[in-house]
Amino acid sequence: MIAKAKHLLDSCLESGGHIVVLTGAGISAESGVPTFRGEQGLWRNYRPEELATPQAFFRDPKTVWEWYNWRRSLIAECVPNAAHHALVALEKRAAKFTLLTQNVDGLHALAGSQNVYEVHGSIWKVRCTNCGSEVVDRAQPHSTVCAGCGGLTRPGVVWFGEALDEAVLGAAFEALSSCDLMLVIGTSALVQPSASFADIALARGASVININLEENPLVRPGILSLLGKAGELLPRLLG
Ligand code: OAD
């Protein structure tokens, strides 16, 4: 399987094709960032509707901020792993490369990836719910008050029930519309719209390689699935 995936990747690199990568929490698991689902997943111990919805936030901003401050302090201690670094190397070799990530941890940029779209926002961004200003602010624990207008600030992430940033979503669809090879790495492929990205790439005629520790809904005919750790498989795939 890995030989076949390697062949697909090498052919795409040689022909100057567009490589689109979609990552999920699994790619950061080996860096120590908790995933959402599965045995050790965050959603085992916390209820998304109490922490990751606009309703939860406006009901109890203090509790939601406490949870995000806890995650921010945890992620601040994490560094990119071999899988993040492999994608940096891949971007340098590819004629055209787009990285779409559902992760809010910022580890792709920290590793050195350039053309990255954070479809669920960034845990390091803070947005004012009053004046709308958004800044990167790593202060910890973060205050809930906007420095500009004194309004209530919120984490710059996308919560359940919220729309994705239009520009980011537009860039994602544009990338998929010219994709020749797609790598889907470390996602349960359950949350829309990212869960449909592989189908969009397939419909346009791209090859899709799915890398995951366990079976996910993308383990099906027409998609080449490699089961194992991203931090081990990706460096092997890239030789
Ligand atoms: P999930 O936690 O749903 O899934 C993580 C996936 O990574 C699972 O399929 C694991 O099998 C896999 N995995 C774990 N460790 C791995 C490793 N070392 N190598 C390869 N794969 C590994 O995370 P996402 O799919 O990213 O959204 O979740 C999608 C969205 O749901 C998140 O962005 C978040 C969450 O609720 C919001 O908060 C809006």
mmCIF file of C-alpha atoms and ligand atoms in Angstrom:
data_model
loop_
_atom_site.group_PDB
_atom_site.id
_atom_site.type_symbol
_atom_site.label_atom_id
_atom_site.label_comp_id
_atom_site.label_asym_id
_atom_site.label_seq_id
_atom_site.Cartn_x
_atom_site.Cartn_y
_atom_site.Cartn_z
ATOM 1 C CA MET A 1 0.000 0.000 0.000
ATOM 2 C CA ILE A 2 2.698 2.471 0.945
ATOM 3 C CA ALA A 3 4.544 1.684 -2.305
ATOM 4 C CA LYS A 4 1.403 2.522 -4.287
ATOM 5 C CA ALA A 5 0.930 5.755 -2.336
ATOM 6 C CA LYS A 6 4.585 6.645 -2.867
ATOM 7 C CA HIS A 7 4.174 6.068 -6.593
ATOM 8 C CA LEU A 8 1.096 8.356 -6.723
ATOM 9 C CA LEU A 9 2.923 11.059 -4.820
ATOM 10 C CA ASP A 10 6.124 10.835 -6.881
ATOM 11 C CA SER A 11 4.144 10.951 -10.163
ATOM 12 C CA CYS A 12 2.251 14.026 -8.986
ATOM 13 C CA LEU A 13 5.473 15.747 -7.942
ATOM 14 C CA GLU A 14 7.117 14.904 -11.279
ATOM 15 C CA SER A 15 4.181 16.108 -13.361
ATOM 16 C CA GLY A 16 3.912 19.392 -11.437
ATOM 17 C CA GLY A 17 0.441 18.602 -10.107
ATOM 18 C CA HIS A 18 -1.443 20.394 -7.333
ATOM 19 C CA ILE A 19 -1.218 18.605 -3.979
ATOM 20 C CA VAL A 20 -3.946 19.455 -1.478
ATOM 21 C CA VAL A 21 -3.634 18.248 2.101
ATOM 22 C CA LEU A 22 -6.413 18.145 4.700
ATOM 23 C CA THR A 23 -5.338 17.589 8.288
ATOM 24 C CA GLY A 24 -7.225 16.946 11.500
ATOM 25 C CA ALA A 25 -6.420 16.580 15.177
ATOM 26 C CA GLY A 26 -4.644 13.243 14.600
ATOM 27 C CA ILE A 27 -1.638 14.934 12.996
ATOM 28 C CA SER A 28 -0.973 16.850 16.214
ATOM 29 C CA ALA A 29 -1.615 13.867 18.513
ATOM 30 C CA GLU A 30 2.057 12.869 18.458
ATOM 31 C CA SER A 31 2.917 16.420 19.537
ATOM 32 C CA GLY A 32 0.766 15.912 22.648
ATOM 33 C CA VAL A 33 -2.305 17.883 21.531
ATOM 34 C CA PRO A 34 -5.460 15.967 22.536
ATOM 35 C CA THR A 35 -7.776 14.857 19.740
ATOM 36 C CA PHE A 36 -11.560 15.333 19.998
ATOM 37 C CA ARG A 37 -12.870 11.826 19.480
ATOM 38 C CA GLY A 38 -11.576 8.405 20.478
ATOM 39 C CA GLU A 39 -10.366 6.957 23.790
ATOM 40 C CA GLN A 40 -8.426 10.008 24.983
ATOM 41 C CA GLY A 41 -10.498 12.542 23.020
ATOM 42 C CA LEU A 42 -11.659 15.841 24.544
ATOM 43 C CA TRP A 43 -15.303 15.086 23.743
ATOM 44 C CA ARG A 44 -15.091 12.060 26.115
ATOM 45 C CA ASN A 45 -14.854 14.367 29.131
ATOM 46 C CA TYR A 46 -16.379 17.604 27.890
ATOM 47 C CA ARG A 47 -19.660 18.296 26.162
ATOM 48 C CA PRO A 48 -19.186 20.266 22.938
ATOM 49 C CA GLU A 49 -22.537 22.011 23.374
ATOM 50 C CA GLU A 50 -21.353 23.384 26.747
ATOM 51 C CA LEU A 51 -18.023 24.665 25.462
ATOM 52 C CA ALA A 52 -17.913 25.004 21.698
ATOM 53 C CA THR A 53 -21.095 26.799 20.670
ATOM 54 C CA PRO A 54 -21.961 30.527 20.611
ATOM 55 C CA GLN A 55 -24.890 29.786 22.959
ATOM 56 C CA ALA A 56 -22.571 28.226 25.553
ATOM 57 C CA PHE A 57 -20.218 31.183 25.286
ATOM 58 C CA PHE A 58 -22.835 33.898 25.765
ATOM 59 C CA ARG A 59 -24.412 31.913 28.619
ATOM 60 C CA ASP A 60 -21.131 31.484 30.471
ATOM 61 C CA PRO A 61 -18.124 33.202 28.855
ATOM 62 C CA LYS A 62 -15.960 32.651 31.937
ATOM 63 C CA THR A 63 -16.216 28.852 31.793
ATOM 64 C CA VAL A 64 -15.659 28.764 28.038
ATOM 65 C CA TRP A 65 -12.612 31.036 28.328
ATOM 66 C CA GLU A 66 -11.254 28.866 31.161
ATOM 67 C CA TRP A 67 -11.441 25.831 28.882
ATOM 68 C CA TYR A 68 -9.758 27.674 26.010
ATOM 69 C CA ASN A 69 -7.089 29.083 28.333
ATOM 70 C CA TRP A 70 -6.390 25.535 29.527
ATOM 71 C CA ARG A 71 -6.075 24.328 25.931
ATOM 72 C CA ARG A 72 -3.933 27.334 24.989
ATOM 73 C CA SER A 73 -1.508 26.619 27.853
ATOM 74 C CA LEU A 74 -1.361 22.945 26.895
ATOM 75 C CA ILE A 75 -0.753 23.666 23.186
ATOM 76 C CA ALA A 76 1.840 26.346 24.025
ATOM 77 C CA GLU A 77 4.047 23.528 25.344
ATOM 78 C CA CYS A 78 3.698 21.441 22.155
ATOM 79 C CA VAL A 79 6.057 21.458 19.194
ATOM 80 C CA PRO A 80 5.508 20.205 15.631
ATOM 81 C CA ASN A 81 6.249 16.514 15.052
ATOM 82 C CA ALA A 82 7.682 14.524 12.142
ATOM 83 C CA ALA A 83 4.357 14.654 10.253
ATOM 84 C CA HIS A 84 4.200 18.474 10.351
ATOM 85 C CA HIS A 85 7.829 18.633 9.222
ATOM 86 C CA ALA A 86 7.211 16.146 6.395
ATOM 87 C CA LEU A 87 4.489 18.448 5.030
ATOM 88 C CA VAL A 88 6.902 21.391 5.083
ATOM 89 C CA ALA A 89 9.329 19.329 2.997
ATOM 90 C CA LEU A 90 6.538 18.260 0.648
ATOM 91 C CA GLU A 91 5.451 21.867 0.082
ATOM 92 C CA LYS A 92 9.024 22.744 -0.940
ATOM 93 C CA ARG A 93 9.066 19.945 -3.532
ATOM 94 C CA ALA A 94 5.574 20.502 -4.953
ATOM 95 C CA ALA A 95 4.841 22.805 -7.887
ATOM 96 C CA LYS A 96 1.551 23.711 -6.234
ATOM 97 C CA PHE A 97 0.607 22.911 -2.647
ATOM 98 C CA THR A 98 -2.328 23.853 -0.425
ATOM 99 C CA LEU A 99 -2.724 22.807 3.182
ATOM 100 C CA LEU A 100 -6.220 22.900 4.679
ATOM 101 C CA THR A 101 -6.310 22.207 8.384
ATOM 102 C CA GLN A 102 -9.158 21.770 10.830
ATOM 103 C CA ASN A 103 -6.650 22.281 13.628
ATOM 104 C CA VAL A 104 -6.584 25.489 15.631
ATOM 105 C CA ASP A 105 -3.195 24.794 17.250
ATOM 106 C CA GLY A 106 -0.989 26.675 14.759
ATOM 107 C CA LEU A 107 1.564 23.827 14.585
ATOM 108 C CA HIS A 108 1.686 23.755 10.756
ATOM 109 C CA ALA A 109 2.766 27.397 10.603
ATOM 110 C CA LEU A 110 5.170 26.855 13.487
ATOM 111 C CA ALA A 111 6.765 23.987 11.537
ATOM 112 C CA GLY A 112 7.193 26.277 8.525
ATOM 113 C CA SER A 113 4.259 25.421 6.225
ATOM 114 C CA GLN A 114 3.447 28.440 4.058
ATOM 115 C CA ASN A 115 0.198 28.017 2.148
ATOM 116 C CA VAL A 116 -2.039 27.061 5.079
ATOM 117 C CA TYR A 117 -5.764 27.697 5.555
ATOM 118 C CA GLU A 118 -7.118 27.192 9.073
ATOM 119 C CA VAL A 119 -10.724 26.271 8.330
ATOM 120 C CA HIS A 120 -11.733 26.227 12.019
ATOM 121 C CA GLY A 121 -9.791 29.370 12.918
ATOM 122 C CA SER A 122 -6.954 29.663 15.410
ATOM 123 C CA ILE A 123 -6.835 29.230 19.166
ATOM 124 C CA TRP A 124 -4.246 32.051 19.202
ATOM 125 C CA LYS A 125 -6.650 34.560 17.670
ATOM 126 C CA VAL A 126 -9.001 36.607 19.818
ATOM 127 C CA ARG A 127 -12.023 38.397 18.396
ATOM 128 C CA CYS A 128 -14.113 41.134 19.978
ATOM 129 C CA THR A 129 -17.830 40.288 19.980
ATOM 130 C CA ASN A 130 -18.568 44.029 20.036
ATOM 131 C CA CYS A 131 -16.253 45.778 17.537
ATOM 132 C CA GLY A 132 -15.278 42.632 15.598
ATOM 133 C CA SER A 133 -11.532 43.318 15.709
ATOM 134 C CA GLU A 134 -9.445 40.164 15.574
ATOM 135 C CA VAL A 135 -5.847 39.901 16.742
ATOM 136 C CA VAL A 136 -3.279 37.197 17.362
ATOM 137 C CA ASP A 137 -2.769 37.333 21.105
ATOM 138 C CA ARG A 138 -0.984 34.619 23.040
ATOM 139 C CA ALA A 139 -1.386 36.311 26.455
ATOM 140 C CA GLN A 140 -2.159 33.730 29.083
ATOM 141 C CA PRO A 141 -4.635 33.464 30.725
ATOM 142 C CA HIS A 142 -6.369 35.629 28.187
ATOM 143 C CA SER A 143 -8.575 38.473 29.351
ATOM 144 C CA THR A 144 -12.182 38.572 28.192
ATOM 145 C CA VAL A 145 -12.044 42.336 27.612
ATOM 146 C CA CYS A 146 -11.206 43.950 24.259
ATOM 147 C CA ALA A 147 -8.250 46.349 24.575
ATOM 148 C CA GLY A 148 -9.817 48.629 21.960
ATOM 149 C CA CYS A 149 -13.469 49.007 22.962
ATOM 150 C CA GLY A 150 -13.846 47.137 26.246
ATOM 151 C CA GLY A 151 -16.237 44.629 24.651
ATOM 152 C CA LEU A 152 -16.361 40.922 25.422
ATOM 153 C CA THR A 153 -13.700 38.938 23.542
ATOM 154 C CA ARG A 154 -13.989 35.357 22.352
ATOM 155 C CA PRO A 155 -11.575 32.768 20.948
ATOM 156 C CA GLY A 156 -11.079 33.153 17.177
ATOM 157 C CA VAL A 157 -12.231 29.640 16.426
ATOM 158 C CA VAL A 158 -15.266 28.282 14.598
ATOM 159 C CA TRP A 159 -17.835 26.764 16.935
ATOM 160 C CA PHE A 160 -20.566 24.246 16.200
ATOM 161 C CA GLY A 161 -23.460 25.973 14.469
ATOM 162 C CA GLU A 162 -21.229 28.733 13.066
ATOM 163 C CA ALA A 163 -20.351 29.332 9.446
ATOM 164 C CA LEU A 164 -16.781 29.000 8.262
ATOM 165 C CA ASP A 165 -14.945 32.116 7.167
ATOM 166 C CA GLU A 166 -16.106 32.762 3.592
ATOM 167 C CA ALA A 167 -12.669 33.639 2.237
ATOM 168 C CA VAL A 168 -11.106 30.532 3.762
ATOM 169 C CA LEU A 169 -13.890 28.287 2.513
ATOM 170 C CA GLY A 170 -13.609 29.865 -0.949
ATOM 171 C CA ALA A 171 -9.875 29.197 -0.995
ATOM 172 C CA ALA A 172 -10.482 25.590 0.062
ATOM 173 C CA PHE A 173 -12.999 24.967 -2.735
ATOM 174 C CA GLU A 174 -10.733 26.642 -5.258
ATOM 175 C CA ALA A 175 -7.815 24.443 -4.221
ATOM 176 C CA LEU A 176 -9.971 21.317 -4.424
ATOM 177 C CA SER A 177 -11.188 22.270 -7.877
ATOM 178 C CA SER A 178 -7.637 22.062 -9.239
ATOM 179 C CA CYS A 179 -6.385 19.251 -7.016
ATOM 180 C CA ASP A 180 -4.488 16.341 -8.578
ATOM 181 C CA LEU A 181 -3.549 14.484 -5.409
ATOM 182 C CA MET A 182 -5.131 14.834 -2.003
ATOM 183 C CA LEU A 183 -3.708 13.642 1.300
ATOM 184 C CA VAL A 184 -6.192 13.397 4.170
ATOM 185 C CA ILE A 185 -4.326 13.027 7.446
ATOM 186 C CA GLY A 186 -5.533 12.334 10.993
ATOM 187 C CA THR A 187 -9.179 13.285 10.757
ATOM 188 C CA SER A 188 -12.257 11.309 11.768
ATOM 189 C CA ALA A 189 -13.894 12.853 8.657
ATOM 190 C CA LEU A 190 -17.150 13.401 10.553
ATOM 191 C CA VAL A 191 -17.388 17.183 10.692
ATOM 192 C CA GLN A 192 -18.665 19.102 7.669
ATOM 193 C CA PRO A 193 -17.721 20.666 5.385
ATOM 194 C CA SER A 194 -14.201 19.175 5.662
ATOM 195 C CA ALA A 195 -15.659 15.673 5.727
ATOM 196 C CA SER A 196 -16.744 16.185 2.097
ATOM 197 C CA PHE A 197 -13.475 17.610 0.785
ATOM 198 C CA ALA A 198 -12.168 14.192 -0.303
ATOM 199 C CA ASP A 199 -15.327 13.597 -2.348
ATOM 200 C CA ILE A 200 -14.912 16.953 -4.066
ATOM 201 C CA ALA A 201 -11.326 16.049 -4.978
ATOM 202 C CA LEU A 202 -12.402 12.595 -6.185
ATOM 203 C CA ALA A 203 -15.165 14.114 -8.326
ATOM 204 C CA ARG A 204 -12.612 16.310 -10.034
ATOM 205 C CA GLY A 205 -10.495 13.221 -10.815
ATOM 206 C CA ALA A 206 -7.837 13.518 -8.128
ATOM 207 C CA SER A 207 -6.315 10.562 -6.301
ATOM 208 C CA VAL A 208 -6.942 10.521 -2.561
ATOM 209 C CA ILE A 209 -4.662 9.030 0.097
ATOM 210 C CA ASN A 210 -6.108 8.726 3.607
ATOM 211 C CA ILE A 211 -3.672 8.382 6.508
ATOM 212 C CA ASN A 212 -5.141 7.499 9.877
ATOM 213 C CA LEU A 213 -4.402 5.474 12.977
ATOM 214 C CA GLU A 214 -7.792 3.792 12.702
ATOM 215 C CA GLU A 215 -10.467 3.162 10.117
ATOM 216 C CA ASN A 216 -12.547 6.226 9.304
ATOM 217 C CA PRO A 217 -15.391 6.742 6.798
ATOM 218 C CA LEU A 218 -12.808 7.330 4.054
ATOM 219 C CA VAL A 219 -11.659 3.722 4.228
ATOM 220 C CA ARG A 220 -13.590 2.713 1.123
ATOM 221 C CA PRO A 221 -13.033 1.795 -2.508
ATOM 222 C CA GLY A 222 -11.513 4.562 -4.601
ATOM 223 C CA ILE A 223 -9.416 5.922 -1.719
ATOM 224 C CA LEU A 224 -6.004 4.577 -0.822
ATOM 225 C CA SER A 225 -5.904 4.222 2.955
ATOM 226 C CA LEU A 226 -2.765 3.780 5.027
ATOM 227 C CA LEU A 227 -3.371 2.838 8.644
ATOM 228 C CA GLY A 228 -0.742 3.947 11.132
ATOM 229 C CA LYS A 229 0.742 6.989 12.824
ATOM 230 C CA ALA A 230 1.072 10.089 10.672
ATOM 231 C CA GLY A 231 4.457 10.828 12.240
ATOM 232 C CA GLU A 232 5.768 7.492 10.981
ATOM 233 C CA LEU A 233 3.905 7.092 7.682
ATOM 234 C CA LEU A 234 4.439 10.570 6.234
ATOM 235 C CA PRO A 235 8.248 10.571 6.485
ATOM 236 C CA ARG A 236 8.257 7.081 4.894
ATOM 237 C CA LEU A 237 5.930 8.238 2.122
ATOM 238 C CA LEU A 238 8.218 11.139 1.337
ATOM 239 C CA GLY A 239 11.323 9.001 1.405
HETATM 240 P P1 OAD B 1 -11.035 13.853 15.706
HETATM 241 O O1 OAD B 1 -10.602 13.868 17.140
HETATM 242 O O2 OAD B 1 -12.476 13.706 15.411
HETATM 243 O O3 OAD B 1 -10.285 12.687 14.950
HETATM 244 C C1 OAD B 1 -8.911 12.483 15.079
HETATM 245 C C2 OAD B 1 -8.526 11.411 14.098
HETATM 246 O O4 OAD B 1 -7.117 11.270 14.120
HETATM 247 C C3 OAD B 1 -9.114 10.028 14.397
HETATM 248 O O5 OAD B 1 -9.665 9.495 13.201
HETATM 249 C C4 OAD B 1 -7.907 9.209 14.873
HETATM 250 O O6 OAD B 1 -7.998 7.850 14.495
HETATM 251 C C5 OAD B 1 -6.779 9.899 14.142
HETATM 252 N N1 OAD B 1 -5.462 9.815 14.788
HETATM 253 C C6 OAD B 1 -5.159 9.900 16.101
HETATM 254 N N2 OAD B 1 -3.838 9.845 16.292
HETATM 255 C C7 OAD B 1 -3.269 9.731 15.061
HETATM 256 C C8 OAD B 1 -1.926 9.639 14.582
HETATM 257 N N3 OAD B 1 -0.885 9.649 15.417
HETATM 258 N N4 OAD B 1 -1.728 9.530 13.254
HETATM 259 C C9 OAD B 1 -2.785 9.498 12.392
HETATM 260 N N5 OAD B 1 -4.057 9.592 12.790
HETATM 261 C C10 OAD B 1 -4.306 9.707 14.095
HETATM 262 O O7 OAD B 1 -10.407 15.175 15.047
HETATM 263 P P2 OAD B 1 -10.887 15.954 13.727
HETATM 264 O O8 OAD B 1 -11.256 15.011 12.658
HETATM 265 O O9 OAD B 1 -9.822 16.950 13.456
HETATM 266 O O10 OAD B 1 -14.090 21.133 15.435
HETATM 267 O O11 OAD B 1 -12.173 16.682 14.258
HETATM 268 C C11 OAD B 1 -12.822 17.571 13.412
HETATM 269 C C12 OAD B 1 -13.414 18.701 14.210
HETATM 270 O O12 OAD B 1 -14.248 18.177 15.239
HETATM 271 C C13 OAD B 1 -12.396 19.536 14.972
HETATM 272 O O13 OAD B 1 -11.770 20.514 14.173
HETATM 273 C C14 OAD B 1 -13.236 20.154 16.041
HETATM 274 C C15 OAD B 1 -13.983 18.911 16.476
HETATM 275 O O14 OAD B 1 -15.152 19.093 17.133
HETATM 276 C C16 OAD B 1 -14.510 22.189 16.131
HETATM 277 O O15 OAD B 1 -14.170 22.418 17.273
HETATM 278 C C17 OAD B 1 -15.429 23.083 15.350
#
